[in-house]
Every structure is written in C-alpha cells, then in structure tokens.
C-alpha cells in the first residue's frame, strides 16, 4: 500500500453536486479565532458510527468526530474489514482538519489489533489510544493534538463494510483548543514536523523535511503492543 500527499489532499477538498434542485451556496474561508473551546462536560462523551453497507471509494475520507477547536484524549475502537495478515483495508486517521490546507495535519492513529475478537481476512477489531504520546513501544504515535478522527481509504479499490462494522470514540478529557498559539501550521507552536518554520508567503514549505502535510509510514500499517500509562 502506497501513501502519497495527493491521496491526503482529497480529504480537504470537499466537492458536492445536487441535481434537480436549485440552491444558493455561500462558502467562506474562516478561522477559529471566535471559538474559545468547550468545557469538558459539554462535548458528547461517546460517538459511534455504524458502517454496515457503506462503500468507501479510493481516496475517500469518512469522518467519525470533529471536536474543533478542541483537542481531546480518549479511546478509539473500530471493527472494520482487514486482510489475511490483520492489516485494515481502511486506515483510522486522527489530527486536525482545518479550512486552511497548511494547517491541516492528519496521521495514522496508533493501532492495537485485538486478535481474539478478530477474523483475519474478513473483519478485525482495533483499539487506539488518542493521542498515543503516553504509551511506550509505540511504532507510530500519530498527531499529538487531535480534533478530528475518521477513516481513510488509501487503496486503489472500493472497500465495502459488512454487517457489524462500526467505529467509536470515547472522550476521556478535553485538553485545550487549537487556537493560536496552539495551532498547527506556520505561526503555530507545534514542533516540526507539525509546523513549517520556513514557509513562504503563500504558506508552502520551502524545505520538504518541514512539510506539514500528513506523514504516513511508508509501506505498511504500524501496530503496537504498548503499555498504557494513562491519559
């Protein structure tokens, strides 16, 4: 499975068409400066999406939760199609999706395959700590400040979800909000590669190593057997 920036950019370009009806659309490129973030108890404790019958086409992103501008900690659980090795056919991703591409940063979520309730080659169950910064032996810790969680199809085939497929996220804590100085991208205080210190006037990174666009592991999904130290 190959990961590339072009695949990821499909997630931040929303294209819609409705035929047979007349609508007036108003689009805006906004900032979160007017949003101060929510108190812990005001966000839904858990979000669950039933996936049975859904089809995720190549390059598609299916959102589970968007807590912007709040970044949160919690537990992610998914029962999704997998291959004979236990590798998911779609990738759980987490991070921040912003109106501005140079402040959008998503990465593969830290994953643990739950083998005793999985059926490799058909459906597997995965658990994830969001974020994974408090774990040891983590192969891919993912984004450190997470407002958005979803599934991404980076394969070249449609993925059809079976009966019983679902994904769920439970909040443990609302840590803060993504507003400056906590935002990703130029001007934010996130360490590289989460911000680009040498971006030019159009927001692009001059140095590829400082690119704030998503960095997926090359070649295979990362699984962990981490020790949970508590959120």
mmCIF file with all atom_site columns, N, CA, C and O in Angstrom, residues 27 53 61 70 135 148 165 201 217 225:
data_model
loop_
_atom_site.group_PDB
_atom_site.id
_atom_site.type_symbol
_atom_site.label_atom_id
_atom_site.label_alt_id
_atom_site.label_comp_id
_atom_site.label_asym_id
_atom_site.label_entity_id
_atom_site.label_seq_id
_atom_site.pdbx_PDB_ins_code
_atom_site.Cartn_x
_atom_site.Cartn_y
_atom_site.Cartn_z
_atom_site.occupancy
_atom_site.B_iso_or_equiv
_atom_site.pdbx_formal_charge
_atom_site.auth_seq_id
_atom_site.auth_comp_id
_atom_site.auth_asym_id
_atom_site.auth_atom_id
_atom_site.pdbx_PDB_model_num
ATOM 1  N N  . UNK A 1 27  ? -19.861 30.085 0.500  1.00 0.00 ? 27  UNK A N  1
ATOM 2  C CA . UNK A 1 27  ? -18.678 29.457 1.059  1.00 0.00 ? 27  UNK A CA 1
ATOM 3  C C  . UNK A 1 27  ? -17.808 30.512 1.730  1.00 0.00 ? 27  UNK A C  1
ATOM 4  O O  . UNK A 1 27  ? -17.769 31.659 1.293  1.00 0.00 ? 27  UNK A O  1
ATOM 5  N N  . UNK A 1 53  ? -22.912 -1.532 5.129  1.00 0.00 ? 53  UNK A N  1
ATOM 6  C CA . UNK A 1 53  ? -23.498 -1.108 3.869  1.00 0.00 ? 53  UNK A CA 1
ATOM 7  C C  . UNK A 1 53  ? -22.819 0.083  3.228  1.00 0.00 ? 53  UNK A C  1
ATOM 8  O O  . UNK A 1 53  ? -23.077 0.391  2.064  1.00 0.00 ? 53  UNK A O  1
ATOM 9  N N  . UNK A 1 61  ? -12.444 9.934  2.515  1.00 0.00 ? 61  UNK A N  1
ATOM 10 C CA . UNK A 1 61  ? -12.292 10.113 3.961  1.00 0.00 ? 61  UNK A CA 1
ATOM 11 C C  . UNK A 1 61  ? -13.679 10.089 4.581  1.00 0.00 ? 61  UNK A C  1
ATOM 12 O O  . UNK A 1 61  ? -14.581 10.807 4.147  1.00 0.00 ? 61  UNK A O  1
ATOM 13 N N  . UNK A 1 70  ? -11.490 22.132 19.840 1.00 0.00 ? 70  UNK A N  1
ATOM 14 C CA . UNK A 1 70  ? -10.962 21.405 20.997 1.00 0.00 ? 70  UNK A CA 1
ATOM 15 C C  . UNK A 1 70  ? -10.082 20.240 20.558 1.00 0.00 ? 70  UNK A C  1
ATOM 16 O O  . UNK A 1 70  ? -10.424 19.510 19.627 1.00 0.00 ? 70  UNK A O  1
ATOM 17 N N  . UNK A 1 135 ? 2.239   6.420  25.649 1.00 0.00 ? 135 UNK A N  1
ATOM 18 C CA . UNK A 1 135 ? 2.480   4.990  25.520 1.00 0.00 ? 135 UNK A CA 1
ATOM 19 C C  . UNK A 1 135 ? 3.949   4.704  25.297 1.00 0.00 ? 135 UNK A C  1
ATOM 20 O O  . UNK A 1 135 ? 4.678   5.518  24.739 1.00 0.00 ? 135 UNK A O  1
ATOM 21 N N  . UNK A 1 148 ? -9.935  15.859 15.077 1.00 0.00 ? 148 UNK A N  1
ATOM 22 C CA . UNK A 1 148 ? -10.711 15.129 14.071 1.00 0.00 ? 148 UNK A CA 1
ATOM 23 C C  . UNK A 1 148 ? -10.263 13.676 13.992 1.00 0.00 ? 148 UNK A C  1
ATOM 24 O O  . UNK A 1 148 ? -9.060  13.383 14.044 1.00 0.00 ? 148 UNK A O  1
ATOM 25 N N  . UNK A 1 165 ? -19.829 -3.896 11.166 1.00 0.00 ? 165 UNK A N  1
ATOM 26 C CA . UNK A 1 165 ? -18.719 -2.942 11.107 1.00 0.00 ? 165 UNK A CA 1
ATOM 27 C C  . UNK A 1 165 ? -19.150 -1.607 11.709 1.00 0.00 ? 165 UNK A C  1
ATOM 28 O O  . UNK A 1 165 ? -20.239 -1.105 11.435 1.00 0.00 ? 165 UNK A O  1
ATOM 29 N N  . UNK A 1 201 ? 5.572   33.028 1.483  1.00 0.00 ? 201 UNK A N  1
ATOM 30 C CA . UNK A 1 201 ? 4.421   33.923 1.577  1.00 0.00 ? 201 UNK A CA 1
ATOM 31 C C  . UNK A 1 201 ? 3.102   33.263 1.225  1.00 0.00 ? 201 UNK A C  1
ATOM 32 O O  . UNK A 1 201 ? 2.051   33.683 1.692  1.00 0.00 ? 201 UNK A O  1
ATOM 33 N N  . UNK A 1 217 ? 3.464   6.242  7.469  1.00 0.00 ? 217 UNK A N  1
ATOM 34 C CA . UNK A 1 217 ? 4.571   5.297  7.335  1.00 0.00 ? 217 UNK A CA 1
ATOM 35 C C  . UNK A 1 217 ? 4.601   4.741  5.920  1.00 0.00 ? 217 UNK A C  1
ATOM 36 O O  . UNK A 1 217 ? 3.552   4.495  5.333  1.00 0.00 ? 217 UNK A O  1
ATOM 37 N N  . UNK A 1 225 ? 2.125   -2.875 20.679 1.00 0.00 ? 225 UNK A N  1
ATOM 38 C CA . UNK A 1 225 ? 1.767   -3.604 21.892 1.00 0.00 ? 225 UNK A CA 1
ATOM 39 C C  . UNK A 1 225 ? 2.203   -2.760 23.077 1.00 0.00 ? 225 UNK A C  1
ATOM 40 O O  . UNK A 1 225 ? 3.042   -3.159 23.882 1.00 0.00 ? 225 UNK A O  1
#
